[in-house]
XYZ file of N, CA and C in Angstrom:
222
model
N 9.985 17.680 84.493
C 10.133 18.518 85.834
C 8.762 19.398 85.202
N 8.452 19.619 84.184
C 7.193 20.491 84.189
C 5.889 19.926 84.543
N 5.686 18.927 84.181
C 4.709 17.893 84.451
C 3.600 17.795 83.284
N 4.270 18.112 82.043
C 3.373 18.162 80.985
C 3.875 17.233 79.850
N 2.803 16.622 79.198
C 3.412 16.085 77.406
C 4.561 17.209 77.153
N 5.077 15.859 76.364
C 6.312 16.542 75.818
C 6.445 15.735 74.438
N 6.253 16.276 73.200
C 6.084 16.067 71.697
C 7.564 16.485 71.423
N 8.505 15.544 70.768
C 9.154 15.495 69.720
C 9.220 15.641 68.313
N 9.373 16.651 67.315
C 9.609 16.465 65.800
C 10.750 17.211 65.275
N 10.415 16.716 64.182
C 11.458 17.531 63.280
C 11.856 17.710 61.672
N 12.106 18.654 60.793
C 11.787 18.713 59.394
C 11.968 17.484 58.524
N 13.328 16.883 59.521
C 13.180 15.632 58.628
C 12.057 14.358 59.071
N 11.098 14.496 59.871
C 10.934 13.850 60.107
C 9.184 14.040 59.473
N 9.079 15.182 59.036
C 8.497 15.730 58.250
C 8.400 15.214 56.788
N 9.203 15.380 56.798
C 9.766 15.513 54.672
C 9.983 14.114 54.639
N 10.302 13.173 55.908
C 10.273 11.796 55.333
C 9.083 10.881 55.899
N 7.948 11.989 56.306
C 7.004 10.790 56.644
C 6.115 10.571 54.998
N 6.438 11.121 53.738
C 6.149 10.552 52.995
C 7.168 10.497 51.762
N 6.893 11.297 50.402
C 7.738 11.208 49.851
C 8.579 12.211 49.363
N 8.396 12.922 50.746
C 8.790 14.531 50.715
C 7.858 15.417 49.949
N 7.225 15.517 49.181
C 6.484 16.213 48.131
C 6.045 17.073 49.856
N 5.912 18.553 49.083
C 5.351 19.905 49.695
C 4.270 19.213 50.515
N 3.173 18.596 49.940
C 1.713 18.186 50.506
C 2.008 17.242 51.644
N 2.579 16.302 51.672
C 3.306 14.965 53.054
C 3.507 15.844 53.488
N 4.989 16.723 53.728
C 5.793 17.302 54.432
C 4.345 18.118 54.891
N 3.715 19.299 54.482
C 3.052 20.031 54.905
C 2.028 19.485 56.230
N 1.514 18.635 55.546
C 0.517 17.631 56.458
C 0.861 16.868 57.886
N 2.532 16.730 57.535
C 2.841 15.927 58.807
C 3.230 17.155 59.361
N 3.490 17.992 59.080
C 4.273 19.108 60.110
C 2.480 19.816 60.562
N 1.669 19.755 60.057
C 0.178 19.977 61.062
C -0.322 19.145 61.735
N -0.127 17.950 61.794
C 0.166 16.673 62.674
C 0.402 17.025 63.685
N 1.745 17.354 63.612
C 2.408 17.865 64.945
C 1.380 18.716 65.559
N 1.436 19.815 64.904
C 0.627 21.017 65.590
C -0.443 20.473 66.012
N -1.528 19.914 65.950
C -2.380 18.986 66.159
C -2.558 18.316 67.213
N -1.381 17.608 66.955
C -1.229 16.457 68.354
C -0.528 16.923 69.523
N 0.237 18.537 69.410
C 0.457 19.153 70.320
C -0.737 20.356 71.021
N -1.616 20.589 70.269
C -3.293 20.794 70.792
C -4.037 20.610 71.534
N -4.145 18.858 70.729
C -4.814 18.015 71.266
C -4.182 17.588 72.881
N -2.550 17.762 73.080
C -1.978 17.720 74.227
C -1.629 18.281 75.431
N -2.425 19.679 75.287
C -2.401 20.680 75.730
C -2.620 20.676 77.140
N -1.896 21.361 78.074
C -0.558 21.678 77.753
C 0.225 20.923 77.380
N 1.720 21.034 76.773
C 2.730 20.449 76.513
C 3.907 21.460 75.747
N 4.771 20.511 75.983
C 5.923 21.244 75.204
C 6.170 20.403 73.702
N 6.248 21.583 72.700
C 6.412 20.664 71.072
C 7.946 21.238 70.706
N 8.679 20.061 70.610
C 10.655 20.389 70.443
C 9.917 20.258 68.652
N 10.643 21.409 68.066
C 10.846 21.066 67.099
C 12.587 20.601 66.845
N 13.127 19.787 66.753
C 14.368 19.539 66.672
C 15.407 20.102 65.144
N 16.622 20.746 65.382
C 17.217 21.140 64.454
C 16.188 22.612 63.429
N 15.244 22.953 64.035
C 14.403 24.078 63.878
C 15.493 24.741 62.479
N 16.533 25.091 62.977
C 17.300 26.146 62.123
C 17.371 25.611 60.961
N 17.229 24.374 60.798
C 17.056 23.995 59.183
C 16.061 24.097 58.421
N 14.990 24.630 59.088
C 14.021 25.028 58.013
C 14.362 25.960 57.119
N 15.244 27.300 57.143
C 16.252 27.954 56.882
C 15.251 29.729 56.740
N 15.817 30.386 55.806
C 15.475 31.476 55.732
C 14.881 31.811 54.039
N 13.960 32.639 54.123
C 12.939 32.353 52.788
C 14.193 33.691 52.013
N 14.509 34.525 52.369
C 15.309 35.499 51.849
C 16.466 34.682 51.351
N 16.996 33.909 51.604
C 17.719 33.077 51.427
C 17.994 31.986 50.571
N 16.743 31.234 50.068
C 16.706 29.878 49.528
C 17.300 29.975 48.041
N 18.224 29.249 47.613
C 18.238 28.928 45.837
C 17.352 28.939 45.369
N 17.392 29.208 43.962
C 16.301 29.310 42.984
C 15.591 28.219 42.814
N 16.507 27.135 42.856
C 15.706 25.981 42.447
C 14.796 25.166 43.411
N 14.765 25.790 44.814
C 14.117 25.084 45.702
C 13.570 26.525 46.339
N 13.307 27.143 45.416
C 12.394 28.599 46.587
C 11.178 28.260 46.728
N 10.654 27.624 45.885
C 9.244 27.844 45.653
C 8.829 26.500 47.153
N 9.646 25.377 46.965
C 8.858 24.193 48.352
C 9.137 24.898 49.232
N 10.241 25.573 49.580
C 11.336 26.038 50.810
C 10.473 26.771 51.406
N 10.033 27.941 50.405
C 8.945 29.120 50.904
C 8.021 28.788 51.674
N 6.853 27.201 50.558
C 5.648 27.453 51.743
C 5.843 25.943 52.667
N 7.231 25.552 53.010
C 7.394 25.178 54.561
C 7.857 26.206 55.340
N 8.556 27.057 55.530
C 8.554 28.211 56.143
C 7.155 28.292 56.478
N 6.167 29.303 55.291
C 5.011 29.763 55.624
C 4.152 28.485 56.169
N 4.429 27.933 56.118
C 3.440 26.740 56.739
C 4.147 26.501 58.849
N 5.098 26.708 58.432
C 5.612 26.481 59.731
C 5.151 27.837 60.636
N 4.866 28.916 60.218
C 4.876 30.068 60.499
C 3.021 30.260 61.072
């Protein structure tokens, strides 16, 4: 009803775009935002956004990776 482009993505899609390495995840994320900018005005839906997590609650084992994902999103 908004008559604008609709683009849907998710953290799982970003992580599944390659080997799940940080660089491929961030590149896929940036690609989604570039696609949204190119289609502006549009609606960009990031499904299950809460799965990205909270930088203050990450386990030590995944903290560096997950913090960079959050930083890239912000």
